[in-house]
Short mmCIF file of C-alpha atoms and ligand atoms in Angstrom, two decimals:
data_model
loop_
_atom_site.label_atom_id
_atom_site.label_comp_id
_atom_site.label_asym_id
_atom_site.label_seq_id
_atom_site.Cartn_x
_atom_site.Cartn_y
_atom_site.Cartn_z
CA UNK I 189 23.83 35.73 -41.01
CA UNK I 190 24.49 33.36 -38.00
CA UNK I 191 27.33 31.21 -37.15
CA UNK I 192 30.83 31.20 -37.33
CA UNK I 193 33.45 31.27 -39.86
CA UNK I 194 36.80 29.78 -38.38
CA UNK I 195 37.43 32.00 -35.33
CA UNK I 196 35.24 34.70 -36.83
CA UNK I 197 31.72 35.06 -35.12
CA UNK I 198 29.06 36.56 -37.14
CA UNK I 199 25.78 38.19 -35.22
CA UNK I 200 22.84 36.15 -35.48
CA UNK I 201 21.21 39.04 -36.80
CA UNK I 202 20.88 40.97 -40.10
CA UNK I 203 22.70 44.34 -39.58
CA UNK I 204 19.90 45.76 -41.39
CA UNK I 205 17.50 44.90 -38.89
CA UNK I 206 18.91 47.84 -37.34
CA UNK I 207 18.38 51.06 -39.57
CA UNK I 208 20.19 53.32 -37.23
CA UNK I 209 23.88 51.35 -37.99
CA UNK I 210 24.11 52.36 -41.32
CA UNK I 211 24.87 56.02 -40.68
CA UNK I 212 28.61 57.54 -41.16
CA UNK I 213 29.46 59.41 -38.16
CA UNK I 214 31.99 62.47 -38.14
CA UNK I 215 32.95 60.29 -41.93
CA UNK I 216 33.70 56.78 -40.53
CA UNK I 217 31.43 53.44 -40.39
CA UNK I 218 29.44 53.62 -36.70
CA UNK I 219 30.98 51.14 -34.19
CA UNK I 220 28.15 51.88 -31.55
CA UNK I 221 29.93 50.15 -28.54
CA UNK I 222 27.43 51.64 -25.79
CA UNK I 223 24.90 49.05 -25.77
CA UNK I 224 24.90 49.24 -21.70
CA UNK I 225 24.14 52.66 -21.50
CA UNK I 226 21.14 52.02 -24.05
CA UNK I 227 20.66 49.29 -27.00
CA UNK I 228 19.83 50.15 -30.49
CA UNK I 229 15.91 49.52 -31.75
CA UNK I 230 15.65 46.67 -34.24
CA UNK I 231 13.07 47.98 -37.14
CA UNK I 232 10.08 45.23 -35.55
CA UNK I 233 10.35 47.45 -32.52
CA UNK I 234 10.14 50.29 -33.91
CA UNK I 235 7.40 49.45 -36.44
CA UNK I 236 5.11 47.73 -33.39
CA UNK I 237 4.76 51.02 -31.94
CA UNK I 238 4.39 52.91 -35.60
CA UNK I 239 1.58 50.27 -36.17
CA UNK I 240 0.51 51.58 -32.61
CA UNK I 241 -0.10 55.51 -33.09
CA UNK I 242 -1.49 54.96 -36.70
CA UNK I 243 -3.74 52.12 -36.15
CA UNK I 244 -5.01 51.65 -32.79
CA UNK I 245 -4.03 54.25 -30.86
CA UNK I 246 -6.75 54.50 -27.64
CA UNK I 247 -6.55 54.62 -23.82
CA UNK I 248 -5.92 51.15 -22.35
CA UNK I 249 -8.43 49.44 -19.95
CA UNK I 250 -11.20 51.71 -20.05
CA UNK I 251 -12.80 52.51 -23.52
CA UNK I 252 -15.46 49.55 -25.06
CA UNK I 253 -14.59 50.42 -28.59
CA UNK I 254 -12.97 48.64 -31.23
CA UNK I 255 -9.92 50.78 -31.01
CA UNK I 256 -9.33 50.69 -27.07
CA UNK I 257 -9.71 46.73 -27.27
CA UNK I 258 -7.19 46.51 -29.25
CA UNK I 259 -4.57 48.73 -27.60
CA UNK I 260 -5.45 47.15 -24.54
CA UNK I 261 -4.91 43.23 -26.04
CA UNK I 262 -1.54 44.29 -27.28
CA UNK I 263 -0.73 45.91 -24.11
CA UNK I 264 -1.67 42.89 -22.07
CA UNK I 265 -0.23 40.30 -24.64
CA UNK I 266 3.17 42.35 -23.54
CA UNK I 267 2.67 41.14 -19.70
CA UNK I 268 2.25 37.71 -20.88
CA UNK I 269 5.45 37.90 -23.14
CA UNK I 270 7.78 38.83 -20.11
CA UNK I 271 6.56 37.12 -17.59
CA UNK I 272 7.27 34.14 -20.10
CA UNK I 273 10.36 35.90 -20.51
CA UNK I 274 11.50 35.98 -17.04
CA UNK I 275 9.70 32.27 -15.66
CA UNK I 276 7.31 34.47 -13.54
CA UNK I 277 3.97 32.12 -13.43
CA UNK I 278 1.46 35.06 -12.99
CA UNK I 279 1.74 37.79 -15.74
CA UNK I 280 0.00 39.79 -13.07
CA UNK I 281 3.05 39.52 -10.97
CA UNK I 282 4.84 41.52 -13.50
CA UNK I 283 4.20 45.49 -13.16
CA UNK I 284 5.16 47.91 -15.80
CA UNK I 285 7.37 50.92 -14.65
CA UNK I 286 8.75 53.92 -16.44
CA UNK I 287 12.06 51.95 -16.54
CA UNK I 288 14.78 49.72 -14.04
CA UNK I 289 15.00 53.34 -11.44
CA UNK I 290 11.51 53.28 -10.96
CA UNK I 291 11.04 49.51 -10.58
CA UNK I 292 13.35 49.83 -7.53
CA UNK I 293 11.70 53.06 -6.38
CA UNK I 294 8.73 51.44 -5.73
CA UNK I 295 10.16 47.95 -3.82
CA UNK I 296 11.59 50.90 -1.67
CA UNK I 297 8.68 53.30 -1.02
CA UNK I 298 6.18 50.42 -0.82
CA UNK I 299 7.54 47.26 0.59
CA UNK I 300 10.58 49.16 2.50
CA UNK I 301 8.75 52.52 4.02
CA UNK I 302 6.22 49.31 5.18
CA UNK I 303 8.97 46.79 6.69
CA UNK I 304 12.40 48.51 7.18
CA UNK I 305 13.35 50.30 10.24
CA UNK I 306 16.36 50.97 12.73
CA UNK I 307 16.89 47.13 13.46
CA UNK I 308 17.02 46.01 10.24
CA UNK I 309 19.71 45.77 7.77
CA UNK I 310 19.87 45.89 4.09
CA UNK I 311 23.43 44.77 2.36
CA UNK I 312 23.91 45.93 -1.22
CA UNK I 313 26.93 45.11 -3.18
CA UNK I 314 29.61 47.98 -3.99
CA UNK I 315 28.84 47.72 -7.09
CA UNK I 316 25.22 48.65 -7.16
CA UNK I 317 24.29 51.45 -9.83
CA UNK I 318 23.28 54.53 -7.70
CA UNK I 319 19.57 53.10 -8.72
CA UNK I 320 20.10 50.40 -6.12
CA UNK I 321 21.48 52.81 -3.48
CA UNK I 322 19.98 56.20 -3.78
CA UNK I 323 16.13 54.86 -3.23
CA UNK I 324 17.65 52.77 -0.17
CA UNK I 325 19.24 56.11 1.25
CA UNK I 326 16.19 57.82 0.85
CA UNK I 327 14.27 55.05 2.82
CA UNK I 328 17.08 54.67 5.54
CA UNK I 329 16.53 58.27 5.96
CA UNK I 330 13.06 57.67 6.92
CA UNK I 331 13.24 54.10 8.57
CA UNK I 332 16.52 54.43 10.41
CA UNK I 333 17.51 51.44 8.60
CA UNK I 334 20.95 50.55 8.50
CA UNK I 335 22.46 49.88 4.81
CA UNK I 336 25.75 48.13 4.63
CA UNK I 337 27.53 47.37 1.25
CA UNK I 338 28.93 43.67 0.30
CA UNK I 339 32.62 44.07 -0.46
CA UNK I 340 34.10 43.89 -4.06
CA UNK I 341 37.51 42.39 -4.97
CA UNK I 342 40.03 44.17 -7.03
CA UNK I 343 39.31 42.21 -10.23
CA UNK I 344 35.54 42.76 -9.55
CA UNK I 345 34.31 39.74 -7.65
CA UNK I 346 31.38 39.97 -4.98
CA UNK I 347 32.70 38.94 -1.74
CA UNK I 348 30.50 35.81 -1.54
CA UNK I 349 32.28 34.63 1.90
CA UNK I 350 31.63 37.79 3.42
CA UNK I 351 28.20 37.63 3.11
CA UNK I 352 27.65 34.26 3.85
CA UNK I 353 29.15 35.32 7.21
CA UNK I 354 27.40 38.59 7.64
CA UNK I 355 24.14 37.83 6.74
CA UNK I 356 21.65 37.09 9.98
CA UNK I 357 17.92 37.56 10.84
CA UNK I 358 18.45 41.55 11.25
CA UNK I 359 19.34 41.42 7.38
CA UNK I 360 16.10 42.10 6.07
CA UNK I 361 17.29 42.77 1.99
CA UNK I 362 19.97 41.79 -0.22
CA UNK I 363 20.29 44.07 -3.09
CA UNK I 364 22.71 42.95 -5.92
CA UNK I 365 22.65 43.29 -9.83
CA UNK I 366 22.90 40.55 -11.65
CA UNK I 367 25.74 41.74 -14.03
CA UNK I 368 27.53 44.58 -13.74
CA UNK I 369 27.43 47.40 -16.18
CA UNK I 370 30.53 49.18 -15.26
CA UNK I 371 32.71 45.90 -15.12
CA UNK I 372 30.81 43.25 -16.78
CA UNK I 373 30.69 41.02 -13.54
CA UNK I 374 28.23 38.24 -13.55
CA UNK I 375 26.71 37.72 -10.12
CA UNK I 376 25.58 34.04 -8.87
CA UNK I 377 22.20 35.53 -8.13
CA UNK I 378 20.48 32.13 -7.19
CA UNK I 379 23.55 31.62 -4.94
CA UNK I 380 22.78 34.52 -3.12
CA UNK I 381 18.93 34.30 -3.31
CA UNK I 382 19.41 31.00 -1.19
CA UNK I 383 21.66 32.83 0.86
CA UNK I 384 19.76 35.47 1.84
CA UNK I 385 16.50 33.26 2.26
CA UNK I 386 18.10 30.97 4.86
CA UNK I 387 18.09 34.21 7.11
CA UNK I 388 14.63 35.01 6.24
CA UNK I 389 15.56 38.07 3.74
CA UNK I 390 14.26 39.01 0.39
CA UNK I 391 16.55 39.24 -2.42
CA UNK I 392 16.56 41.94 -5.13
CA UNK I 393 18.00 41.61 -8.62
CA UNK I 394 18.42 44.57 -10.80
CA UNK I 395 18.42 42.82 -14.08
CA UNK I 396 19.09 46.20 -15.94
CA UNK I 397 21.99 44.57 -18.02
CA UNK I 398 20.97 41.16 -17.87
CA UNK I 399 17.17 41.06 -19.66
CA UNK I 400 18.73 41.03 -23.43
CA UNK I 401 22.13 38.71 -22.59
CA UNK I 402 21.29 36.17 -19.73
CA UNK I 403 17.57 36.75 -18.40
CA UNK I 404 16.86 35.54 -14.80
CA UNK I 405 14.48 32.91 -14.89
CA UNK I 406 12.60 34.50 -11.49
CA UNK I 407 11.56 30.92 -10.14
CA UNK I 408 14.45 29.19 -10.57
CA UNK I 409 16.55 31.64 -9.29
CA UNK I 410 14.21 32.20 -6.10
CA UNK I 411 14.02 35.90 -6.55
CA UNK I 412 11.52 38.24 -4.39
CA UNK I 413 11.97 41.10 -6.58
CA UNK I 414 13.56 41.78 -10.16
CA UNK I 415 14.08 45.12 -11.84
CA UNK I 416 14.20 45.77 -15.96
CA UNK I 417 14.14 48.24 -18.31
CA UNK I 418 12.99 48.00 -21.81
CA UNK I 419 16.03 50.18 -23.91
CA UNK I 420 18.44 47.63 -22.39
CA UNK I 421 16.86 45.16 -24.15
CA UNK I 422 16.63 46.42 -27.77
CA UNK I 423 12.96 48.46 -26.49
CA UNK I 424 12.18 51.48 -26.11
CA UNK I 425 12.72 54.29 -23.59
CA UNK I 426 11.22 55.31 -20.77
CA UNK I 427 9.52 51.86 -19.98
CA UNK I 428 10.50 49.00 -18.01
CA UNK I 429 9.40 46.33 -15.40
CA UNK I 430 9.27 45.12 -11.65
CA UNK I 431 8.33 41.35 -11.31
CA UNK I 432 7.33 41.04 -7.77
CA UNK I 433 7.18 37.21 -5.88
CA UNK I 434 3.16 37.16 -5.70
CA UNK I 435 2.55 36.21 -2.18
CA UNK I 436 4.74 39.68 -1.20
CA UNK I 437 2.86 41.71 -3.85
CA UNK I 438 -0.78 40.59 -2.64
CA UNK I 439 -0.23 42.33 -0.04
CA UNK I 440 1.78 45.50 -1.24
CA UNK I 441 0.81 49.23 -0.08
CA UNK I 442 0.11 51.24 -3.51
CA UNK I 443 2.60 53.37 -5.19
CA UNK I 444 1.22 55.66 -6.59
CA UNK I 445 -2.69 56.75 -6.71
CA UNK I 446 -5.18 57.91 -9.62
CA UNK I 447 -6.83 56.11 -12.17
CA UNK I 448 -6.64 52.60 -12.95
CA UNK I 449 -5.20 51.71 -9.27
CA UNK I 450 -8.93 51.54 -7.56
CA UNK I 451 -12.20 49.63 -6.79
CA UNK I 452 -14.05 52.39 -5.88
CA UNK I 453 -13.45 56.10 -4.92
CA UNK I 454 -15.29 58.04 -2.32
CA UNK I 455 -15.24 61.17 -0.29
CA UNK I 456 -15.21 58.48 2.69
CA UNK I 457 -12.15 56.29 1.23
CA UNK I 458 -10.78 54.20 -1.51
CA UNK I 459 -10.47 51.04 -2.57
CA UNK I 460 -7.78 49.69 -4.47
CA UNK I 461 -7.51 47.29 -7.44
CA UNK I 462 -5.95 43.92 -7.19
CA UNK I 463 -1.95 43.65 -8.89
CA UNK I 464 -0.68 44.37 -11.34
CA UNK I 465 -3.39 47.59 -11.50
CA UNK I 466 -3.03 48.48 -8.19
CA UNK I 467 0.78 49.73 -8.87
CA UNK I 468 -0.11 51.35 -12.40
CA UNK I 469 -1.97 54.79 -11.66
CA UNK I 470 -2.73 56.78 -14.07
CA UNK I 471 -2.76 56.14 -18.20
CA UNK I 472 0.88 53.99 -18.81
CA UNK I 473 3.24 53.92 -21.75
CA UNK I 474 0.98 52.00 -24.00
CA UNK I 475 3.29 52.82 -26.94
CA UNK I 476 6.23 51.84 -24.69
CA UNK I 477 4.94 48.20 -23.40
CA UNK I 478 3.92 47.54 -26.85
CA UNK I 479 7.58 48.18 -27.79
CA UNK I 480 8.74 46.17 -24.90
CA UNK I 481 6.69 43.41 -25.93
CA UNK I 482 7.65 43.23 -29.84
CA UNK I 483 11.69 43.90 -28.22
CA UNK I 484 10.91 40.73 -25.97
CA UNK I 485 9.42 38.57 -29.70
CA UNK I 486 13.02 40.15 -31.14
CA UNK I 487 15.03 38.50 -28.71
CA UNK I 488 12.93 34.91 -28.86
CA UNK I 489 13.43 34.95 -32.30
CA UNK I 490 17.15 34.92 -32.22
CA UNK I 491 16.95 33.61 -28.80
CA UNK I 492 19.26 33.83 -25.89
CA UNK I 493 21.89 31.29 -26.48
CA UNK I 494 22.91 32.62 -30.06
CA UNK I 495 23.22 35.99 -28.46
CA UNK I 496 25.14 34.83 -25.25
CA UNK I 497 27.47 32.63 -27.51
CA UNK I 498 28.14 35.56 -30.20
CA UNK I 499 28.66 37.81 -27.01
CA UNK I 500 30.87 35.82 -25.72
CA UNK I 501 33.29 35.06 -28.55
CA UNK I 502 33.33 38.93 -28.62
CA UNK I 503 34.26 39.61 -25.32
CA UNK I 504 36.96 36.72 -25.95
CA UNK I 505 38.51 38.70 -29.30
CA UNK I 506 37.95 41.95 -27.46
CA UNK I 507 39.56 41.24 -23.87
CA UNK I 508 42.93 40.04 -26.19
CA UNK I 509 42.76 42.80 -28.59
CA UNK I 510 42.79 45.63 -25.85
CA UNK I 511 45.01 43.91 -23.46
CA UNK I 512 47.51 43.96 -26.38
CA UNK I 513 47.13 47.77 -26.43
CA UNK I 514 50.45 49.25 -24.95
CA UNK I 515 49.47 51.36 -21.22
CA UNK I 516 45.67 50.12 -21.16
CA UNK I 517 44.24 48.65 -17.94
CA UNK I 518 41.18 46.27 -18.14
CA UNK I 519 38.67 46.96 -15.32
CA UNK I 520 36.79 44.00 -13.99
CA UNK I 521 38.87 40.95 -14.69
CA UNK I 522 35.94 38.61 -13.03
CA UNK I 523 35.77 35.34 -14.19
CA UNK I 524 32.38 35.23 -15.14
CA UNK I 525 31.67 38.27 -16.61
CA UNK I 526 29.31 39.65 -19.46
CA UNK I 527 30.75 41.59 -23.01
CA UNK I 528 31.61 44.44 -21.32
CA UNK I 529 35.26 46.31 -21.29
CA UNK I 530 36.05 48.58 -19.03
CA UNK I 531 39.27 50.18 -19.39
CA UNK I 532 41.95 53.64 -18.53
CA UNK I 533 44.10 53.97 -20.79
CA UNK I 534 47.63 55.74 -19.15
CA UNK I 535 48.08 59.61 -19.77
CA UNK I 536 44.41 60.09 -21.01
CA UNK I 537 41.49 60.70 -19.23
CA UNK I 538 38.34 58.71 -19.98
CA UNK I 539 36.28 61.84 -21.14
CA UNK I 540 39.08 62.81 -23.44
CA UNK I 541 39.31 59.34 -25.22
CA UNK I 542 35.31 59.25 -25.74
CA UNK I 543 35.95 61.96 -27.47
CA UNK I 544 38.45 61.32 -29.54
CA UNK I 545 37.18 57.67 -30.11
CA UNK I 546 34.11 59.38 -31.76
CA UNK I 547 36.19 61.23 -34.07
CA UNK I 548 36.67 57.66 -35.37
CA UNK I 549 33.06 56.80 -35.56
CA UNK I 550 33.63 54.83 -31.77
CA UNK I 551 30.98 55.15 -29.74
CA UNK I 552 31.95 54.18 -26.02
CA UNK I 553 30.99 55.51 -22.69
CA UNK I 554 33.12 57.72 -20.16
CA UNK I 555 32.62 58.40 -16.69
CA UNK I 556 31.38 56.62 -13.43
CA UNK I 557 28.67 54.93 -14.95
CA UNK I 558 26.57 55.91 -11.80
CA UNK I 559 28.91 53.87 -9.71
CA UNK I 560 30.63 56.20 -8.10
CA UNK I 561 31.07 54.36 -4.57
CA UNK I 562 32.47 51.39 -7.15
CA UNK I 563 34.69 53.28 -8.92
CA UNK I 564 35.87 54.92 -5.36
CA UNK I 565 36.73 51.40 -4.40
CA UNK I 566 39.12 50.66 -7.54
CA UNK I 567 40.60 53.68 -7.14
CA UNK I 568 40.06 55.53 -10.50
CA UNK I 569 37.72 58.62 -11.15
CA UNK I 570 36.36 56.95 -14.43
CA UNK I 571 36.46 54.54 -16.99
CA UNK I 572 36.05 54.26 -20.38
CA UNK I 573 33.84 51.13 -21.38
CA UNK I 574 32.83 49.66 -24.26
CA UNK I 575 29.39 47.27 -23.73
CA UNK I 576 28.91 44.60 -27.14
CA UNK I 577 25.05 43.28 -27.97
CA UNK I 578 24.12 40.97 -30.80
CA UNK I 579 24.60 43.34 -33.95
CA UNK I 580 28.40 43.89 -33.00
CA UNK I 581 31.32 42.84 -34.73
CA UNK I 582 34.83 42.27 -34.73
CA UNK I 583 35.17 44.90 -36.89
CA UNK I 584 33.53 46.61 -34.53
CA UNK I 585 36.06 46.26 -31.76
CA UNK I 586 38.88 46.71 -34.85
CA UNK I 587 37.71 50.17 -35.42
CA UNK I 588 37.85 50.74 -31.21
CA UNK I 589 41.99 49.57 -31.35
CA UNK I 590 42.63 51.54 -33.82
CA UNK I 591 41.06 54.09 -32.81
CA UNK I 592 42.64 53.68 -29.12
CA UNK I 593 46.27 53.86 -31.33
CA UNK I 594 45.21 57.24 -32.82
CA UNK I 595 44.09 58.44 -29.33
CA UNK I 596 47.40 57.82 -28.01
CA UNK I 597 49.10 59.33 -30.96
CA UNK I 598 47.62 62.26 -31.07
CA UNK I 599 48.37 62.32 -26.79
CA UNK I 600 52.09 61.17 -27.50
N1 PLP V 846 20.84 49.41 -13.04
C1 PLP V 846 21.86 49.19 -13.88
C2 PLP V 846 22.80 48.07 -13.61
C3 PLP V 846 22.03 50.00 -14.99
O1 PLP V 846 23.04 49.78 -15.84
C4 PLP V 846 21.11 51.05 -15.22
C5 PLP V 846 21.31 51.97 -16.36
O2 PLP V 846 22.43 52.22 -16.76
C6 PLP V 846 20.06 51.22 -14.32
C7 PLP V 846 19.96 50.39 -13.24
C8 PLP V 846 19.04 52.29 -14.52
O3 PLP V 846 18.25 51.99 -15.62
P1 PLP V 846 17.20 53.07 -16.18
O4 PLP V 846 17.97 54.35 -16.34
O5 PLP V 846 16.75 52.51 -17.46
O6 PLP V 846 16.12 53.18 -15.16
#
């Protein structure tokens, strides 16, 4: 269980907690080392939404019977649990989303179809996830809104000087994430929330990596808007979250329209519901939130700074143990930076080492990591990454060296 024994740090969590980690894969013991692309489901999450579909399974919000009331109290209980989570005041300012994309799909087809146009600026930093740019492109091409990225250092650091002195009242959004999940690179966040404010523009945070290893606490950090999803965070799939600063969202343009989102309904014209409703048309992922929710009890129970220090002792023994590995190149060198390893390795591509890593029962990630304009900027088609959460090991990142030695071997 927790602590540490001499240099050695043990997760804070039972490994068993985790039924999926106790399969052999291709033979070998599974190092799953691709937490950032999705976490694994600790057995209370998946049970909560079991419990769900055999006991009270029922539309939320509308029915009067026994069944529906209770869907609909565990649903809502969720809202109260993140906005906890996150140091929102209002649970109502948190709306549920299919996941982190959509969360920033609607900032940009609500708020920025409604306040963007071609004398305004938004600055994102180069190394948004194409879920940070994409929806912005999409807008621009509507708005004539001008989007401008925030320069990135070799080693992975935001250029904070260069948008102190670029930011002015035609900046009308900052977009950054708060840690990076191709490099690991924490960004000061509440830094550039003050930033950005002193010019009069909103900040967004996409908090996809951050939600299970360093939360945002949304007051204290000053944020407008702040984008989750639930799988990232030891939930599950296909649900996530926006938290929206409430005097903004009282007077947000709906998303999406159907059920749920309305007063009243007439051939003359519609009314719409107050937040969070008004943004949640149609039936939601009841089984999803519920998830979220027991995901969000998972992490309080272990709580944050037993996970961050455990991380971080990992990312310690890992950074050493691959920089000792002869022709490999760390990616994202920042100094505050999250349990994430990026790496080439010479005279193999990144696809061809996942694959061979999973031979050894290594599960990594491969590719651009839907950074492509980042991994333009560093000047490599791909990297290979390996992304730690609380139920890894050093064995773990053992199996991942020696499995990088057999790699090169076998390419030799
Ligand atoms: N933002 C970041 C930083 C991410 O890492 C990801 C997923 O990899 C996303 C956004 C998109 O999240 P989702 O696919 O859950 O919507």
């Amino acid at each position: 269980m927790a602590g540490s024994v001499g240099q050695v740090s043990l997760p804070p969590v039972e490994l068993a907690e985790f039924p999926i980690l106790a399969q052999r894969v291709h033979g070998n013991r599974l190092a799953y080392l691709d937490n950032a692309a999705t976490t694994q489901k600790p057995r209370s999450v998946i049970e909560s939404m079991t419990h769900y579909y055999e006991h009270d399974n029922a539309n939320v919000h509308r029915g009067v019977h026994l069944l529906s009331q209770r869907a609909t109290d565990a649903f809502d209980a969720a809202r109260v649990k993140l906005a906890q989570f996150i140091g929102a005041q209002n649970p109502n300012s948190v709306l549920w989303t299919k996941g982190c994309t959509e969360a920033i799909n609607l900032v940009a087809q609500t708020w920025g179809l409604a306040n963007l146009g071609p004398d305004k600026r938004i600055l994102l930093s180069a190394m948004e996830h194409h879920a940070n740019i994409v929806p912005w492109q999409m807008v621009a091409e509507r708005t004539g809104v001008t989007i401008t990225p925030i320069p990135v250092s070799d080693e992975g650091v935001l250029d904070i000087d260069w948008l102190r002195a670029n930011l002015d009242e035609t900046v009308a959004l900052v977009g950054v994430k708060q840690i990076c999940n191709a490099l690991g690179t924490v960004n000061p966040i509440g830094e550039i929330a003050t930033m950005a404010h002193a010019v009069g523009a909103l900040i967004l945070v996409d908090g996809a990596q951050a939600l299970a290893h360093a939360p945002a606490n949304v007051v204290a950090d000053d944020l407008d808007f702040y984008a989750m999803s639930a799988h990232k965070a030891y939930g599950p799939t296909g649900v996530g979250a926006l938290y929206v600063r409430p005097e903004i969202l009282r007077d947000l343009a709906p998303y999406q329209g159907g059920g749920d989102m309305i007063r009243t309904v007439s051939w003359e014209g519609t009314t719409y519901n107050d937040p969070p409703n008004r943004f949640e048309a149609g039936t939601p992922n009841i089984a999803g939130v519920i998830g979220f929710g027991a995901a969000l009890d998972f992490l309080t129970r272990i709580g944050i700074d037993r996970i961050h220090l455990h991380e971080e002792s990992l990312l310690e023994y890992g950074t050493s143990a691959l920089s000792a590995v002869p022709g490999l190149t760390l990616r994202g060198t920042a100094p505050c930076k999250a349990a994430i390893l990026s790496f080439t390795l010479d005279g193999i591509h990144p696809h061809d080492l996942g694959t061979l890593l999973d031979g050894h029962g290594v599960a990594i990630r491969s590719g651009h990591h839907c950074c492509m304009p980042l991994m333009k900027r560093l000047g490599v088609p791909a990297t290979a990454r390996a992304s730690l959460a609380v139920y890894n090991t050093q064995q773990d990142i053992d199996q991942l060296v020696f499995a990088l030695h057999e790699a090169k071997r076998v390419f030799a």
